[in-house]
Short mmCIF file of C-alpha atoms and ligand atoms in Angstrom, two decimals:
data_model
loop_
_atom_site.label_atom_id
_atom_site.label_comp_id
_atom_site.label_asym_id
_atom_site.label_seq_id
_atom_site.Cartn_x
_atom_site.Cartn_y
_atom_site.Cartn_z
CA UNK A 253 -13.70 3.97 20.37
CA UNK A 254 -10.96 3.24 22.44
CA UNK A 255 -7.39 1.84 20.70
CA UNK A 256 -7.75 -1.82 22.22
CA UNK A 257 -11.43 -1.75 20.59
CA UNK A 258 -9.88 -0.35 17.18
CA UNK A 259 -6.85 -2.63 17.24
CA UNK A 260 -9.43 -5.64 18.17
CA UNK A 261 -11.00 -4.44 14.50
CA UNK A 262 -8.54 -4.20 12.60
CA UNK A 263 -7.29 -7.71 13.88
CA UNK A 264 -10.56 -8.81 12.86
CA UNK A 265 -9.97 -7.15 9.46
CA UNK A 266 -6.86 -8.85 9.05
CA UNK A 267 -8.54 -11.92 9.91
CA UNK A 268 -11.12 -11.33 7.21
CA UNK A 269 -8.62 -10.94 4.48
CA UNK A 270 -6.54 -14.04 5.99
CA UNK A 271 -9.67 -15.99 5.04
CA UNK A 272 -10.31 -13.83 1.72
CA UNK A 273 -6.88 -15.02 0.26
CA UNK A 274 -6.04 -18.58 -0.33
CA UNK A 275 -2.29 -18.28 -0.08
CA UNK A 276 -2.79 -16.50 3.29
CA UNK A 277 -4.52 -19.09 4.49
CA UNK A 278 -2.48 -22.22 3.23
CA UNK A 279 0.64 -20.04 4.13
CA UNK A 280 -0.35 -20.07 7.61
CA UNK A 281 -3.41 -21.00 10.03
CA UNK A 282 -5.44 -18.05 11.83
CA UNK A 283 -3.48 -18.28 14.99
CA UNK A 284 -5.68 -19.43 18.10
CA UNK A 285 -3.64 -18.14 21.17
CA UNK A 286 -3.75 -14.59 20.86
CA UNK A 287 -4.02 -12.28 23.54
CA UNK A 288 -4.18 -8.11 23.86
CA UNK A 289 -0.29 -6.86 24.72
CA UNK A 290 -0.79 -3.32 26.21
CA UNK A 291 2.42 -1.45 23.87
CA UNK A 292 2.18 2.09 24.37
CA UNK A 293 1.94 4.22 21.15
CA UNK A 294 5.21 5.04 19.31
CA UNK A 295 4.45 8.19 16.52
CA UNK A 296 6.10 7.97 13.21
CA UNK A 297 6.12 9.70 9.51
CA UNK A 298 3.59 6.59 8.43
CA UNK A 299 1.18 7.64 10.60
CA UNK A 300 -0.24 10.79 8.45
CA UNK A 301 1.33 9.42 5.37
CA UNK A 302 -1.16 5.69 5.51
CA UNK A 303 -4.16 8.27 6.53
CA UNK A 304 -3.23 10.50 3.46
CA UNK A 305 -0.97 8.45 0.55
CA UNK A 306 -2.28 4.82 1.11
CA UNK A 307 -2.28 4.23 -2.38
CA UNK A 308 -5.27 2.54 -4.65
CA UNK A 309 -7.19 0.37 -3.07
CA UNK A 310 -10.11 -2.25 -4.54
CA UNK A 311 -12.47 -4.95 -3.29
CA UNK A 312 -11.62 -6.89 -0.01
CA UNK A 313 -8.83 -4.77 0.88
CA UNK A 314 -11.24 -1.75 1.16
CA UNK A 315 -12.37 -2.15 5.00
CA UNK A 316 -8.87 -3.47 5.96
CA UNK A 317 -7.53 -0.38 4.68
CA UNK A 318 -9.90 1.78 6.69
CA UNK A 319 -9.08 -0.68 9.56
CA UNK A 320 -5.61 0.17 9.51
CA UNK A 321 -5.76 3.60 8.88
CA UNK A 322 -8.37 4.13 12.05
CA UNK A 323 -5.55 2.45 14.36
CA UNK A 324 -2.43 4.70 12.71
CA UNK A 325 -2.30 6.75 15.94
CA UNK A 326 -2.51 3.77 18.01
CA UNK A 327 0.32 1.52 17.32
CA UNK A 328 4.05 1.13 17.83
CA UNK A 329 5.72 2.31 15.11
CA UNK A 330 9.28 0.87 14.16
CA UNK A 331 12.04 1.20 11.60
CA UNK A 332 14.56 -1.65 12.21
CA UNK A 333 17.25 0.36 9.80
CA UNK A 334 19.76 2.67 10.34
CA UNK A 335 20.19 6.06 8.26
CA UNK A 336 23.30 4.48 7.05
CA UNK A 337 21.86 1.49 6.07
CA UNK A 338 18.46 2.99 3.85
CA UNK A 339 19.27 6.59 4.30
CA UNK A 340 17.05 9.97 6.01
CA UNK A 341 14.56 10.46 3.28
CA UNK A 342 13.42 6.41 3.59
CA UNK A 343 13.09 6.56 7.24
CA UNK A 344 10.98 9.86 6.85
CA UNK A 345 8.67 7.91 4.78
CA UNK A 346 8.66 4.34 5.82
CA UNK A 347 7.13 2.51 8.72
CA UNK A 348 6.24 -0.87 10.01
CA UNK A 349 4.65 -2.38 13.23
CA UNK A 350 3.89 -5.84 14.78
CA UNK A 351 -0.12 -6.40 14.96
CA UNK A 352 0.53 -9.55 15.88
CA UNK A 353 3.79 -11.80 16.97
CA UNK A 354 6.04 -12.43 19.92
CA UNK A 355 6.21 -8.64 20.67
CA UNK A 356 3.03 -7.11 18.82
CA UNK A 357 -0.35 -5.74 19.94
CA UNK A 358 -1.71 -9.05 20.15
CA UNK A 359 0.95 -11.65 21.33
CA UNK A 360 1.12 -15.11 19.64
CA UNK A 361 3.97 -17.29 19.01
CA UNK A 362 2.59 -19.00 16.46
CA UNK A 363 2.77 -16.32 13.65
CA UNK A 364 3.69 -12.96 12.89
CA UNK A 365 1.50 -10.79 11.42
CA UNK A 366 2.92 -7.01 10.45
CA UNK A 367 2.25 -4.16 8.50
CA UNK A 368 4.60 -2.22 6.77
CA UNK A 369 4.45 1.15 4.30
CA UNK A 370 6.97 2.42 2.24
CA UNK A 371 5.95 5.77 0.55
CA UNK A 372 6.37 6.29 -3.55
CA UNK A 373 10.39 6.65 -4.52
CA UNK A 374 11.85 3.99 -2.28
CA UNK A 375 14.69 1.56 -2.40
CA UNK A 376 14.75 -0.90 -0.15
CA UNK A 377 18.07 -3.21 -0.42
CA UNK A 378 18.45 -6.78 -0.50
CA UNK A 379 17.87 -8.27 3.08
CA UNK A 380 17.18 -11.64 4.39
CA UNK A 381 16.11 -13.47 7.09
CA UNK A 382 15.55 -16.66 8.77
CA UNK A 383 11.54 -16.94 9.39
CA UNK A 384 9.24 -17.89 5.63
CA UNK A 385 7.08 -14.46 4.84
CA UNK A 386 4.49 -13.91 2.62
CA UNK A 387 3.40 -10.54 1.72
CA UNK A 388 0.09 -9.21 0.64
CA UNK A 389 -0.72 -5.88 -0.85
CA UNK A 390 -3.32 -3.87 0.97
CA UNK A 391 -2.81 -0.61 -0.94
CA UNK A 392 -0.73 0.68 -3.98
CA UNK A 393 2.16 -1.62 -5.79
CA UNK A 394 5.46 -2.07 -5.59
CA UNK A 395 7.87 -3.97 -7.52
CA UNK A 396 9.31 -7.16 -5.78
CA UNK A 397 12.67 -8.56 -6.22
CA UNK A 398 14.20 -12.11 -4.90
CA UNK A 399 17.11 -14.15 -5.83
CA UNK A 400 16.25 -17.03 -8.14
CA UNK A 401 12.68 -15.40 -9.12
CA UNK A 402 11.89 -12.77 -11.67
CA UNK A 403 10.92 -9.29 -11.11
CA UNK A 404 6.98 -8.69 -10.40
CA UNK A 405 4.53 -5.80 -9.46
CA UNK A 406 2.28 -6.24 -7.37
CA UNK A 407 -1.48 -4.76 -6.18
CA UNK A 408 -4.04 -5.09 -3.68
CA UNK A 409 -5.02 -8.45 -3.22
CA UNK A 410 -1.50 -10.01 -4.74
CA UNK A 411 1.09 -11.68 -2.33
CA UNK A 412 4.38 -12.71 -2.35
CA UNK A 413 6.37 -15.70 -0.74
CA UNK A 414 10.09 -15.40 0.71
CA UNK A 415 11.73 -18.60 1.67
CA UNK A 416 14.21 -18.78 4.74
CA UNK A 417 17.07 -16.49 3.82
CA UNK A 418 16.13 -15.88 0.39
CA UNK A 419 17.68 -12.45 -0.03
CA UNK A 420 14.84 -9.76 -1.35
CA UNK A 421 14.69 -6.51 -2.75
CA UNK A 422 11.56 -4.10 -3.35
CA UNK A 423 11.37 -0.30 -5.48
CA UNK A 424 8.16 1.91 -5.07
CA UNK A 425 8.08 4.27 -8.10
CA UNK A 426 5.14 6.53 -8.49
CA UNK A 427 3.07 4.46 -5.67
CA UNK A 428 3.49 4.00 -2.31
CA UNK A 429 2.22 0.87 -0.98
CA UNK A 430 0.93 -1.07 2.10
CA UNK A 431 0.95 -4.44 2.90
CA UNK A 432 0.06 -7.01 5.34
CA UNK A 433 2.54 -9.51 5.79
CA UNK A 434 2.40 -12.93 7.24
CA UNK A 435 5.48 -14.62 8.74
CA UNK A 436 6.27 -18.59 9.97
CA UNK A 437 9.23 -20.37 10.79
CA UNK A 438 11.87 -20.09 13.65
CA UNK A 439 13.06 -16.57 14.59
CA UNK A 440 9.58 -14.91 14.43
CA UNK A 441 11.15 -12.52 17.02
CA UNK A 442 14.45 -11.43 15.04
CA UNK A 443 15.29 -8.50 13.14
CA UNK A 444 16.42 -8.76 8.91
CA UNK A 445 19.37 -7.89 8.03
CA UNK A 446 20.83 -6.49 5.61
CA UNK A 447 22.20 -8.85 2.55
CA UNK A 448 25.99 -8.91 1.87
FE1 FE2 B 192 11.38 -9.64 4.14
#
């Protein structure tokens, strides 16, 4: 199959569990103006770490998992951080990309739609930023931290909301994890930053 064909299904995938979730779908319509961006490849650490440490996986989440896993060679892979910011060992084991968005696979500017993995042992600091996001687990847990909210751990099939600029936090222990994560609001295009 060729990558536009396995991107198109895992789009579809994502589209599934969009529907599967209720706070997906009240989060954010399915957007209706997307079209196929041709970004070359970019590798990354992820790529043989979501195809071999994707973490435990049930129900609905099962054939996006797969989904994302068949298109791990395909897509652009990006960090955002700097060593100095997260350090060596969390870029060697962390990885996001757009699927959808302003600059993903599949442009639309009404949402963002990205996937990100963190492998098992991982800090990542407070950050912030000025577009709403709600993340899903795909695969794995990890335990989420905001400002105003208490600490929670979530699995496949759990999400969590972000307001504008609410500063966030998340730890993997023993578990990596994957998620799917839905964005809205002005600056769909910009990068987080760090919280200070
Ligand atoms: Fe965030």
């Amino acid at each position: 199959m060729s990558a536009r064909a396995c991107l198109t299904a895992a789009l579809d995938a994502a589209r599934d569990w969009h529907s599967a979730l209720p706070a997906v779908s009240v989060f954010c319509p399915w957007p209706d103006d997307l079209k196929w961006a041709d970004h070359s490849p970019t590798p990354g650490p992820a790529i043989a770490l979501v195809q071999s440490n994707p973490g435990a996986c049930i129900g609905a989440a099962r054939p996006l998992l797969a989904a994302l896993q068949a298109i791990a060679e395909d897509v652009e892979w990006r960090h955002s951080y700097t060593e100095d910011e997260v350090g060596r060992h969390f870029l060697d084991t962390f990885g996001w990309f757009e699927l959808a968005g302003p600059t993903g696979h599949f442009i639309t500017h009404q949402t963002r739609i990205t996937v990100g993995y963190w492998g098992p042992g991982l800090n990542y600091p407070r950050h912030q930023h000025a577009p709403e996001e709600l993340y899903t687990v795909v695969s794995g847990e990890a335990q989420f931290m905001a400002d105003g909210e208490a600490d929670c751990t979530l699995h496949t099939g759990d999400t969590r909301f972000h307001a504008s600029n609410q500063p966030h936090a998340m730890i993997t222990h023993a578990s990596p994890v994957l998620t799917l994560v839905f964005w809205r609001g002005d600056g769909l295009a910009d990068p987080p930053r760090m919280t200070t």
